[in-house]
Short mmCIF file of C-alpha atoms in Angstrom, two decimals:
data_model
loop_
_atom_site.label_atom_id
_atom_site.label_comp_id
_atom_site.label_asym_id
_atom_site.label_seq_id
_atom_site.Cartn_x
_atom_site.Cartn_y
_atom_site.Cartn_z
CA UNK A 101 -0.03 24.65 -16.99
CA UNK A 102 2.07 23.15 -19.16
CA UNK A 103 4.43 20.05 -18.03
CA UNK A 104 8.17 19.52 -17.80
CA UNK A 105 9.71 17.61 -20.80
CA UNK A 106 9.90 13.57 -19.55
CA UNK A 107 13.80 14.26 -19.44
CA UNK A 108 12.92 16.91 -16.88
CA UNK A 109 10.49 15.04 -14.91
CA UNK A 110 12.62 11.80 -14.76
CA UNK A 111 15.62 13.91 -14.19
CA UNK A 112 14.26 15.38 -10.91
CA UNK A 113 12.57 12.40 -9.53
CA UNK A 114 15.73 10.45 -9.75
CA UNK A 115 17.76 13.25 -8.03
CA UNK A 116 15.30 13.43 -4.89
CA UNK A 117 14.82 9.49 -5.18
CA UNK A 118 19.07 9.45 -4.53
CA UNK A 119 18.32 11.96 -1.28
CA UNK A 120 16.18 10.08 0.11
CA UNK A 121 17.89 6.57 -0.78
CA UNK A 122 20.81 8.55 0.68
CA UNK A 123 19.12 9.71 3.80
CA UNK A 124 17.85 6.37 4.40
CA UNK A 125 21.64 4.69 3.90
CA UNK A 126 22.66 7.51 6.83
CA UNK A 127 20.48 6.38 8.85
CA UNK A 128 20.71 2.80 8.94
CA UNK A 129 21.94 1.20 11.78
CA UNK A 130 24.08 -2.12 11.73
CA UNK A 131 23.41 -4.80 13.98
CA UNK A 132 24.89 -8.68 14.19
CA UNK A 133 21.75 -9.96 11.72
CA UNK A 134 21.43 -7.12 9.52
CA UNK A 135 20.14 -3.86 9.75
CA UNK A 136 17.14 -1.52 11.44
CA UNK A 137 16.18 1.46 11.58
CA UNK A 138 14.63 4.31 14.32
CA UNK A 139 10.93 4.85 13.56
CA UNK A 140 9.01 7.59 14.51
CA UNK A 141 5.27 8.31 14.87
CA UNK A 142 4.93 11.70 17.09
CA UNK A 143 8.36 11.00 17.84
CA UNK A 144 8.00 8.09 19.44
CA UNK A 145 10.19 4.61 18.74
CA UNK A 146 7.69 2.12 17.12
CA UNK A 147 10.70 -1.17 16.31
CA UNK A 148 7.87 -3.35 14.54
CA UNK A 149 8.85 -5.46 11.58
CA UNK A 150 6.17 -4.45 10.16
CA UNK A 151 5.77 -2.71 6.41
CA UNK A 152 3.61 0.14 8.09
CA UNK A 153 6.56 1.51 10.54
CA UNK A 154 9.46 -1.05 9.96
CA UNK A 155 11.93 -2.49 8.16
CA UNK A 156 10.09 -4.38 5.87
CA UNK A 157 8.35 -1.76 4.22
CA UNK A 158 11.96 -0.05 4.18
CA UNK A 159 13.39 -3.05 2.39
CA UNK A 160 10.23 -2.82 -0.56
CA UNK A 161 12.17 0.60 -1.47
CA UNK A 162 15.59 -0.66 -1.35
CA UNK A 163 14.88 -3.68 -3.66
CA UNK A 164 13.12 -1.73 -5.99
CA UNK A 165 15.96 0.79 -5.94
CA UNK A 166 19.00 -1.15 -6.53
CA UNK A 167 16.85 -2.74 -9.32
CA UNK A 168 16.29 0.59 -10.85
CA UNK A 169 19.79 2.06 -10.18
CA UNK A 170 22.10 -0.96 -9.60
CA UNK A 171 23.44 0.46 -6.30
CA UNK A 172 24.97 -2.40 -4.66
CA UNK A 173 25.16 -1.07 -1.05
CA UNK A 174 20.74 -0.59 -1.72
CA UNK A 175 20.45 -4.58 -2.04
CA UNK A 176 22.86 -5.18 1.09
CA UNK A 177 20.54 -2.94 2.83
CA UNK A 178 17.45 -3.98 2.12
CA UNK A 179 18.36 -7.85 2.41
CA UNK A 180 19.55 -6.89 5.80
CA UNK A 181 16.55 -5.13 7.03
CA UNK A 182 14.56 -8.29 5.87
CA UNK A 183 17.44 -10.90 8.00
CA UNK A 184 16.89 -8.21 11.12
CA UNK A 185 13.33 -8.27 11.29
CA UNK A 186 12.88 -12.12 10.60
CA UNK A 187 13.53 -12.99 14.64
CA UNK A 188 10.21 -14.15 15.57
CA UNK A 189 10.77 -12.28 18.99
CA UNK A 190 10.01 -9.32 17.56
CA UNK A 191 6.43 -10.57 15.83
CA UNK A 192 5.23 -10.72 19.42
CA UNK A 193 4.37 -6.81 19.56
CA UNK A 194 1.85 -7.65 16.32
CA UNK A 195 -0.42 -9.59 14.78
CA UNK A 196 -0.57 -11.46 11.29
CA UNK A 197 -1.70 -8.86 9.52
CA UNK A 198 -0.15 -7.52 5.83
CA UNK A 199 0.71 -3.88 6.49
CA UNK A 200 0.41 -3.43 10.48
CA UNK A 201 2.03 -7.06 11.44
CA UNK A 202 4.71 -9.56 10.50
CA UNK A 203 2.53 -11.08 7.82
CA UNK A 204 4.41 -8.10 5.70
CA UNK A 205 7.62 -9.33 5.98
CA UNK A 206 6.35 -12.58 4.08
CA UNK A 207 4.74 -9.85 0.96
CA UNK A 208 8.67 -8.18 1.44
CA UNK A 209 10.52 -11.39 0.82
CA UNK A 210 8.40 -12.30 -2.02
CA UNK A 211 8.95 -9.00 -3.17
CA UNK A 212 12.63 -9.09 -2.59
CA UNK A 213 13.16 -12.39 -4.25
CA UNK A 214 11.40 -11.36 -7.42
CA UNK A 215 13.43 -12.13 -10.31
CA UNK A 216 16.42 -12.81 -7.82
CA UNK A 217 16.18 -17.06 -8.08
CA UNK A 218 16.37 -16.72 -4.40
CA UNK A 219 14.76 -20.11 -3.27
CA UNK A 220 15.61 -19.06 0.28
CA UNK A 221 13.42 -15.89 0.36
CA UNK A 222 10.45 -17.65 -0.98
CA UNK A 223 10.84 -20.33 1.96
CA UNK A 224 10.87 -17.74 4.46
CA UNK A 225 7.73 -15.80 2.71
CA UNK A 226 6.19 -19.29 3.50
CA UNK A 227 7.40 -20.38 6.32
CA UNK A 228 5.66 -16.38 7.35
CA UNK A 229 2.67 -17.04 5.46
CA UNK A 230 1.76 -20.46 7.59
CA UNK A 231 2.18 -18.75 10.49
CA UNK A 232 -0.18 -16.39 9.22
CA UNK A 233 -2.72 -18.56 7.83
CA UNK A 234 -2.77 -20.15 11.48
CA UNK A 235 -4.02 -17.11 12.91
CA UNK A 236 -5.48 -15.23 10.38
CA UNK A 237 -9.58 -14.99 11.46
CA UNK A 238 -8.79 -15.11 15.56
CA UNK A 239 -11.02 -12.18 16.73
CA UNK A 240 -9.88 -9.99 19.32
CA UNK A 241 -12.20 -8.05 21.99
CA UNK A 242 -13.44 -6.35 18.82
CA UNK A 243 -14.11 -8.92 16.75
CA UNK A 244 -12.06 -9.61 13.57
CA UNK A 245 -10.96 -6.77 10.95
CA UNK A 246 -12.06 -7.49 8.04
CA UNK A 247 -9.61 -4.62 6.08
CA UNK A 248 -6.76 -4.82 3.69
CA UNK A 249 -4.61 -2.93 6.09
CA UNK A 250 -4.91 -4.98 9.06
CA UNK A 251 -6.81 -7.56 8.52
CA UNK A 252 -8.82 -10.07 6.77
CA UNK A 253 -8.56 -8.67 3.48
CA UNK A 254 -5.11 -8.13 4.00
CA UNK A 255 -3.93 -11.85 4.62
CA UNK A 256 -5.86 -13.04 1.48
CA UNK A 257 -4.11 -10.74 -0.64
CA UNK A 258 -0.55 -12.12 0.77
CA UNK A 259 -2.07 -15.66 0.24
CA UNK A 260 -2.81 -14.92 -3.38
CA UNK A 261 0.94 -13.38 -4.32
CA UNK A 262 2.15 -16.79 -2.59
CA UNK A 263 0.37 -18.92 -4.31
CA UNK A 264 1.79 -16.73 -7.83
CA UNK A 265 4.96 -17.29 -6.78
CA UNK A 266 4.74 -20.55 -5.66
CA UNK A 267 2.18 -22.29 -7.64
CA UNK A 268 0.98 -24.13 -4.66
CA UNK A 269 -2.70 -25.25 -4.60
CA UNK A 270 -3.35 -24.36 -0.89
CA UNK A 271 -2.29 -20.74 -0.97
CA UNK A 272 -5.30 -20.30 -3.56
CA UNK A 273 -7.52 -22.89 -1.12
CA UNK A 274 -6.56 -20.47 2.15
CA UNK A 275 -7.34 -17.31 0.16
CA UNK A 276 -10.95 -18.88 -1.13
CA UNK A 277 -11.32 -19.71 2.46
CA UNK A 278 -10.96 -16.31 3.27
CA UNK A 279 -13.17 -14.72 0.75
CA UNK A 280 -16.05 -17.40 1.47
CA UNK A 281 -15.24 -16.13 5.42
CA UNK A 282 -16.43 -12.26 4.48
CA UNK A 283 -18.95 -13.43 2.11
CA UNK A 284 -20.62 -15.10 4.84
CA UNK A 285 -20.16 -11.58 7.06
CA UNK A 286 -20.98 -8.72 3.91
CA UNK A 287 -24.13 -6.82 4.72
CA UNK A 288 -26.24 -5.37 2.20
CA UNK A 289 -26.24 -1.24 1.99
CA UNK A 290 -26.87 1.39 -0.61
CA UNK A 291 -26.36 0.06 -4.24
CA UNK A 292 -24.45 -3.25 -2.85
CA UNK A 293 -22.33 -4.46 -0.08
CA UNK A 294 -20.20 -3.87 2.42
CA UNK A 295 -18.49 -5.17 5.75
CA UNK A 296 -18.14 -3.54 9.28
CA UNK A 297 -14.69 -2.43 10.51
CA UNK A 298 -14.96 -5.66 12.75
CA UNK A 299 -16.68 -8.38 12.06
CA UNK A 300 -18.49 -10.31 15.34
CA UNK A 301 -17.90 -7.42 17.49
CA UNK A 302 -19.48 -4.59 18.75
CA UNK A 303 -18.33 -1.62 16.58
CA UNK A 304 -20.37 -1.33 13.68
CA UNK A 305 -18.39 1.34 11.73
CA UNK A 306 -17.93 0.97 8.03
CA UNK A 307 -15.37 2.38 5.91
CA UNK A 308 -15.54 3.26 2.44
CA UNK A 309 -11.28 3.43 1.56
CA UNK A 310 -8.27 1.30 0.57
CA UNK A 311 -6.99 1.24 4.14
CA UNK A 312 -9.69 0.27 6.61
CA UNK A 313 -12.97 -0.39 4.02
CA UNK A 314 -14.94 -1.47 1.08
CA UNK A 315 -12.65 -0.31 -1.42
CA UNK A 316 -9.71 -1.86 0.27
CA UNK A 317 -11.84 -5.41 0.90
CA UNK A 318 -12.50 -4.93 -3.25
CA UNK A 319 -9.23 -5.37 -4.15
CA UNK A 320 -8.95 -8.95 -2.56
CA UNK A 321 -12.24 -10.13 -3.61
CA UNK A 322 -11.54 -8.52 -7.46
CA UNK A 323 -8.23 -10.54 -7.45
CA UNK A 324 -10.00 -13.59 -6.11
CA UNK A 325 -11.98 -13.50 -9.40
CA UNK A 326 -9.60 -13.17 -11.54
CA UNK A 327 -7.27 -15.88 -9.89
CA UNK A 328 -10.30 -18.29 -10.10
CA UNK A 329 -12.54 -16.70 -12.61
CA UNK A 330 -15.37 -17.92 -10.61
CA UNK A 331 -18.88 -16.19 -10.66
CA UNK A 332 -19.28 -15.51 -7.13
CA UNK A 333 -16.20 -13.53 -6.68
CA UNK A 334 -17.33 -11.45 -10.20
CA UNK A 335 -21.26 -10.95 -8.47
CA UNK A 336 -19.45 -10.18 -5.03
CA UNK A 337 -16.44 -7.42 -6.72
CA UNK A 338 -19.77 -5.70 -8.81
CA UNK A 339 -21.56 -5.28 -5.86
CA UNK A 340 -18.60 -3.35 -4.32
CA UNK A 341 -18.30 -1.10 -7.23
CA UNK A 342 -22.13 -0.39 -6.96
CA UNK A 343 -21.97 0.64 -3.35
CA UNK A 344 -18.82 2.67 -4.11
CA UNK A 345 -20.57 3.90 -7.04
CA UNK A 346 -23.64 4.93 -5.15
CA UNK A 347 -21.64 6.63 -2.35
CA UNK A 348 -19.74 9.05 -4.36
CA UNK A 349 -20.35 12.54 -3.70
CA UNK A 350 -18.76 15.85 -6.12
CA UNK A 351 -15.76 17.57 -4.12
CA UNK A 352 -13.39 19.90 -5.48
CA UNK A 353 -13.98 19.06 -9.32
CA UNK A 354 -14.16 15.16 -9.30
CA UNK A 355 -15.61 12.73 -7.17
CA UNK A 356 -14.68 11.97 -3.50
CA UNK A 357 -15.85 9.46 -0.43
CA UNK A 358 -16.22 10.29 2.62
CA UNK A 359 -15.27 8.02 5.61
CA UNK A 360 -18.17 5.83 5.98
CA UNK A 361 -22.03 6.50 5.79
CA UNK A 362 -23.15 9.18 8.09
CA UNK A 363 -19.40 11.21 8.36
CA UNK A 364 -20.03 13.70 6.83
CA UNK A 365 -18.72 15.96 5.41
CA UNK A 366 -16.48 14.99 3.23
CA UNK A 367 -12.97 15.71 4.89
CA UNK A 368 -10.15 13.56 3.82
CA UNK A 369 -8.85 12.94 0.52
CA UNK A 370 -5.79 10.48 1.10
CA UNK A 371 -4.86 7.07 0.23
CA UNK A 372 -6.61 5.52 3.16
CA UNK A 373 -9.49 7.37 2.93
CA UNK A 374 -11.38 9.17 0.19
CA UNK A 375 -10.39 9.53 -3.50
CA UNK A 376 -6.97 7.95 -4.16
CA UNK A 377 -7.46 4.38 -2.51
CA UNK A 378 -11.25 4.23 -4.19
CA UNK A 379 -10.06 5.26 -7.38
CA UNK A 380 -7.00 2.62 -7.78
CA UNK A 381 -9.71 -0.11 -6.64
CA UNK A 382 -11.78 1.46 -9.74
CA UNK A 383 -9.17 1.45 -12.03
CA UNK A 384 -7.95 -2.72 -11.36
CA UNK A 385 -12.52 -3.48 -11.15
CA UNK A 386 -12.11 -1.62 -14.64
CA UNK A 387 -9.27 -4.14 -15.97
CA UNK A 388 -10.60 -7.49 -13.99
CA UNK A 389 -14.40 -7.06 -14.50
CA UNK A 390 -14.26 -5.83 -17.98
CA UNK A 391 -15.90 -2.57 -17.34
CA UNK A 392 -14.45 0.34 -18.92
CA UNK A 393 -16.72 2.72 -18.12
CA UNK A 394 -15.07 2.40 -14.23
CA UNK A 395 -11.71 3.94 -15.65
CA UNK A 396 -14.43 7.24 -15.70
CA UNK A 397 -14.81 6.79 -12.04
CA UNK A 398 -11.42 6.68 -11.98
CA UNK A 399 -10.79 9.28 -13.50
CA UNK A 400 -13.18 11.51 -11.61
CA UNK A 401 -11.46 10.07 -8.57
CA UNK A 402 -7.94 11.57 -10.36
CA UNK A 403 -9.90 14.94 -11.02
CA UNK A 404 -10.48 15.45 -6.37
CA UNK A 405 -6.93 14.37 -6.57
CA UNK A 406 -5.37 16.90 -8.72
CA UNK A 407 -8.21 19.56 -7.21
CA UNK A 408 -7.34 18.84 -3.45
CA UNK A 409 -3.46 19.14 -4.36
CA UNK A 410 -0.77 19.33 -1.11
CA UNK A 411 -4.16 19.42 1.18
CA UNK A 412 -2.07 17.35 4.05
CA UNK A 413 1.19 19.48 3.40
CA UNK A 414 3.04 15.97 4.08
CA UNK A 415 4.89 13.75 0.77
CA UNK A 416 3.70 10.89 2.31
CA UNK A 417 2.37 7.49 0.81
CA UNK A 418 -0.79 7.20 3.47
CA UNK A 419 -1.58 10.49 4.23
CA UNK A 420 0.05 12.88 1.66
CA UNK A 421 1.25 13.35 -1.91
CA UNK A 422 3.11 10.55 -2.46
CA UNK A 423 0.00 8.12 -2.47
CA UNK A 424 -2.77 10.82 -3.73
CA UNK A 425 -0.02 10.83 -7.18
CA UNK A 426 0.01 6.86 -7.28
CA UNK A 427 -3.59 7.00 -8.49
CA UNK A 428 -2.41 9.58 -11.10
CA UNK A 429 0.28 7.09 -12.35
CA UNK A 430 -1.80 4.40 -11.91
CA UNK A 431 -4.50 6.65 -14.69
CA UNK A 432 -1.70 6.93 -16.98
CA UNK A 433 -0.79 3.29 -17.49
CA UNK A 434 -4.48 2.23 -17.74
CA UNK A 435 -5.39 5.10 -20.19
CA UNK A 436 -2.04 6.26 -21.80
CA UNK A 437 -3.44 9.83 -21.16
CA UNK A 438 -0.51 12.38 -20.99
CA UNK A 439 -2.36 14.36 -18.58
CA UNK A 440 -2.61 12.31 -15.62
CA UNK A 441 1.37 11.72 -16.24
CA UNK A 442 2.15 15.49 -16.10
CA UNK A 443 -0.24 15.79 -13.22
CA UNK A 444 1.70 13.05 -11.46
CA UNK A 445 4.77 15.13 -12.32
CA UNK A 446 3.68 18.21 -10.41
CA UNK A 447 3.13 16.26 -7.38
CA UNK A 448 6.59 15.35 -7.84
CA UNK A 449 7.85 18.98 -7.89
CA UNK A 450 5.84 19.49 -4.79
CA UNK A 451 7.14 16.75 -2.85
CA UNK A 452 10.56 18.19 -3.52
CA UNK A 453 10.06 21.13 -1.42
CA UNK A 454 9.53 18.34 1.93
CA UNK A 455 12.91 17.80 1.65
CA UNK A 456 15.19 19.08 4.96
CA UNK A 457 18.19 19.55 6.81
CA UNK A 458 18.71 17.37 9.98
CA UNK A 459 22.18 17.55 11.78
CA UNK A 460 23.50 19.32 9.13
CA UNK A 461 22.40 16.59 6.62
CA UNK A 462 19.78 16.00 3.94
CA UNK A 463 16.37 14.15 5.40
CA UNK A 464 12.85 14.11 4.35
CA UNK A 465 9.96 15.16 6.40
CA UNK A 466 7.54 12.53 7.69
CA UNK A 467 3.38 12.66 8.23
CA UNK A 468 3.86 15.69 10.68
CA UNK A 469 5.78 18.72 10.05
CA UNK A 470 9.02 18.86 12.57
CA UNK A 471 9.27 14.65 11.98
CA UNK A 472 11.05 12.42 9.79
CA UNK A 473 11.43 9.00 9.39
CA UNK A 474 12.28 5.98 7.20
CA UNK A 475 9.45 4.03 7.42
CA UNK A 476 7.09 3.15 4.18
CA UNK A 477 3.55 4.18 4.58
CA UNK A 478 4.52 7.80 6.42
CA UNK A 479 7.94 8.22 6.03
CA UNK A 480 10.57 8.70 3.25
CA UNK A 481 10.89 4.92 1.93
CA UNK A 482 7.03 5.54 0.61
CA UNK A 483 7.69 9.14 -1.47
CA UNK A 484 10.78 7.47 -2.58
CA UNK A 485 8.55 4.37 -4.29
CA UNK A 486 6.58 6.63 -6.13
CA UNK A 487 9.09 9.02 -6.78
CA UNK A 488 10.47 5.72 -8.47
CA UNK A 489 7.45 4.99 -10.61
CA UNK A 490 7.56 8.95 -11.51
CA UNK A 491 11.31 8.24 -12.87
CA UNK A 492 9.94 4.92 -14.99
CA UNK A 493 6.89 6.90 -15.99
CA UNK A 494 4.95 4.56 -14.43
CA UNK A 495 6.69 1.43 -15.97
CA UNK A 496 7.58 0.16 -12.04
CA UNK A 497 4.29 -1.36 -10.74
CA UNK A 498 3.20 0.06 -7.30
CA UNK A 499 4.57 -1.68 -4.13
CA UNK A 500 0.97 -2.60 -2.22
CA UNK A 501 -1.78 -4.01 -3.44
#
């Protein structure tokens, strides 16, 4: 199959980017401090500042779109989704965790204030981040998550972009901390390491993906090593990639995990679990531990990808096209292979076809068929990210970690 010119390509991801920018500006809703938004999960009204379902995973798209596009009304919105959801009031619903809780709206200010001089959005990324470090190993009745998504993993990679924006010793000491703290908890398996779901409790499920497991965990402990270049984190990151490595199995012409030893067989193939989340780990291990021959995991990652195509019939960034494509993109600027660019291009014809009518106006469709929603990691703000990195051809880095 041969691919659409760039012109094409960029040409229709910009034009469904503007629907769902536009869909998003409908939708809005003003209050005295800024502005929310409804979000749904099986139709029901989550309100969490969180970047998961709220307003500051909303705002990561907005930024990034008036930077793109210069649409002023795009910065007004997303600075007031970040003033609305900065009431502490509303943190109580969540924890301090970087995608589920309010330590997101710290990784959204940071994100907003990048290249903006705005002192005052780096104050209130740290002012966030404090209140996360306080809290950021309290177990629960389960113990203590250990994941990027909601947990351990998770804070250290928030500490680490503070401490690059800031320069501040301590935001380098706290993540350290954090990384010695699942040291001390990894558990040997199959070709290396890996960490329970909880840490200290009684679940003792492991997870191999970028949302809830090892490959998510990698991340932070690969960008330990390269903030500190320090042995430990380099022995801890290889031993990642060899359990990884070792728990690869073939699935529709590349290379797929399932969820965790013994769940079989292999069923998802989604950001948070399976081929897309494992692969973008692969592809940064490739870059930070100077081992090229991971970009062919990668790759073989990229291959399940493009062979499981619209498997969740959903555009989203967790669970659907949106975030299988990112590990495309993310192929193309490691490699500068044209392939995994066009390929990433025909996931951006198919998300086109999510888009719907809803009161007689445009809207995209959510996780679910018969849903929409905002919201970043299964809602429209997520396929319009990527849909944004399709338009740059990959030039705009990816939003999470």
């Amino acid at each position: 199959m041969t691919a659409a010119p760039p012109s094409s390509r960029e040409s229709t991801a910009r034009e469904c980017a503007d629907s769902i920018y536009r869909y998003i500006d409908r939708t809005a809703i003003a209050e005295p401090s800024g502005f929310r938004w409804l979000e749904y999960d099986n139709n029901q009204e989550k309100g969490k500042p969180s970047i998961y379902f709220g307003e500051a995973g909303i705002s990561l798209f907005l930024a990034d779109y008036h930077r793109l596009t210069g649409t002023g009304r795009a910065a007004v919105l997303a600075k007031g989704a970040l003033d609305w959801s900065s009431a502490e009031s509303l943190w109580e619903q969540s924890g301090p965790d970087l995608i589920f809780g309010y330590g997101g709206m710290a990784w959204a200010w940071l994100h907003w204030a990048q290249g903006r001089q705005d002192r005052e959005g780096i104050d209130r990324a740290v002012r966030i981040a404090e209140r996360v470090a306080a809290n950021a190993t309290k177990a629960s009745e389960w113990g203590t998550c250990t994941d990027l998504i909601g947990g351990v993993a998770g804070d250290g990679l928030l500490f680490l972009r503070v401490w690059r924006t800031t320069g501040e010793p301590r935001w380098l000491e706290s993540a350290v901390g954090l990384g010695r703290w699942l040291a001390e908890r990894k558990m040997a398996v199959e070709g290396g390491v890996a960490w329970y779901f909880f840490a200290g409790g009684a679940d003792k499920t492991v997870f191999w993906g970028a949302a809830h497991g090892l490959a998510g965990i990698a991340v932070f402990i690969s960008e330990l090593y390269e903030a500190t270049r320090a042995e430990e984190w380099r022995e801890l990151a290889t031993a990642c990639v060899g359990a990884l490595e070792h728990a690869a199995v073939e699935d529709h012409g590349g290379l797929n995990w399932n969820r965790g030893p013994g769940m079989e067989p292999v069923s998802r193939c989604q950001w948070c679990h399976g081929s897309p989340g494992v692969g973008l780990f692969m592809v940064k291990a490739a870059r930070v531990l100077d081992q090229p021959r991971l970009l062919g995991l990668a790759e073989r990652a990229g291959d399940a990808v493009i062979g499981y195509g619209d498997c969740r019939k959903n555009p989203s960034l967790c669970h659907g096209l949106a975030g299988n494509a990112e590990l495309l993109i993310d192929l193309y600027r490691a490699t500068g292979k044209a392939k995994w660019l066009e390929a990433a291009g025909r996931f951006g014809e198919m998300i086109g076809k999510y888009r719907v009518e809803e009161g007689g106006q445009e809207a995209w469709q959510s996780d679910e068929p018969g849903f929409t929603s905002p919201n970043l990691l299964c809602g429209a703000a997520g396929t319009g990210h990527f849909l944004l990195q399709l338009m740059t051809a990959g030039k705009l880095p990816r939003v999470l970690p």
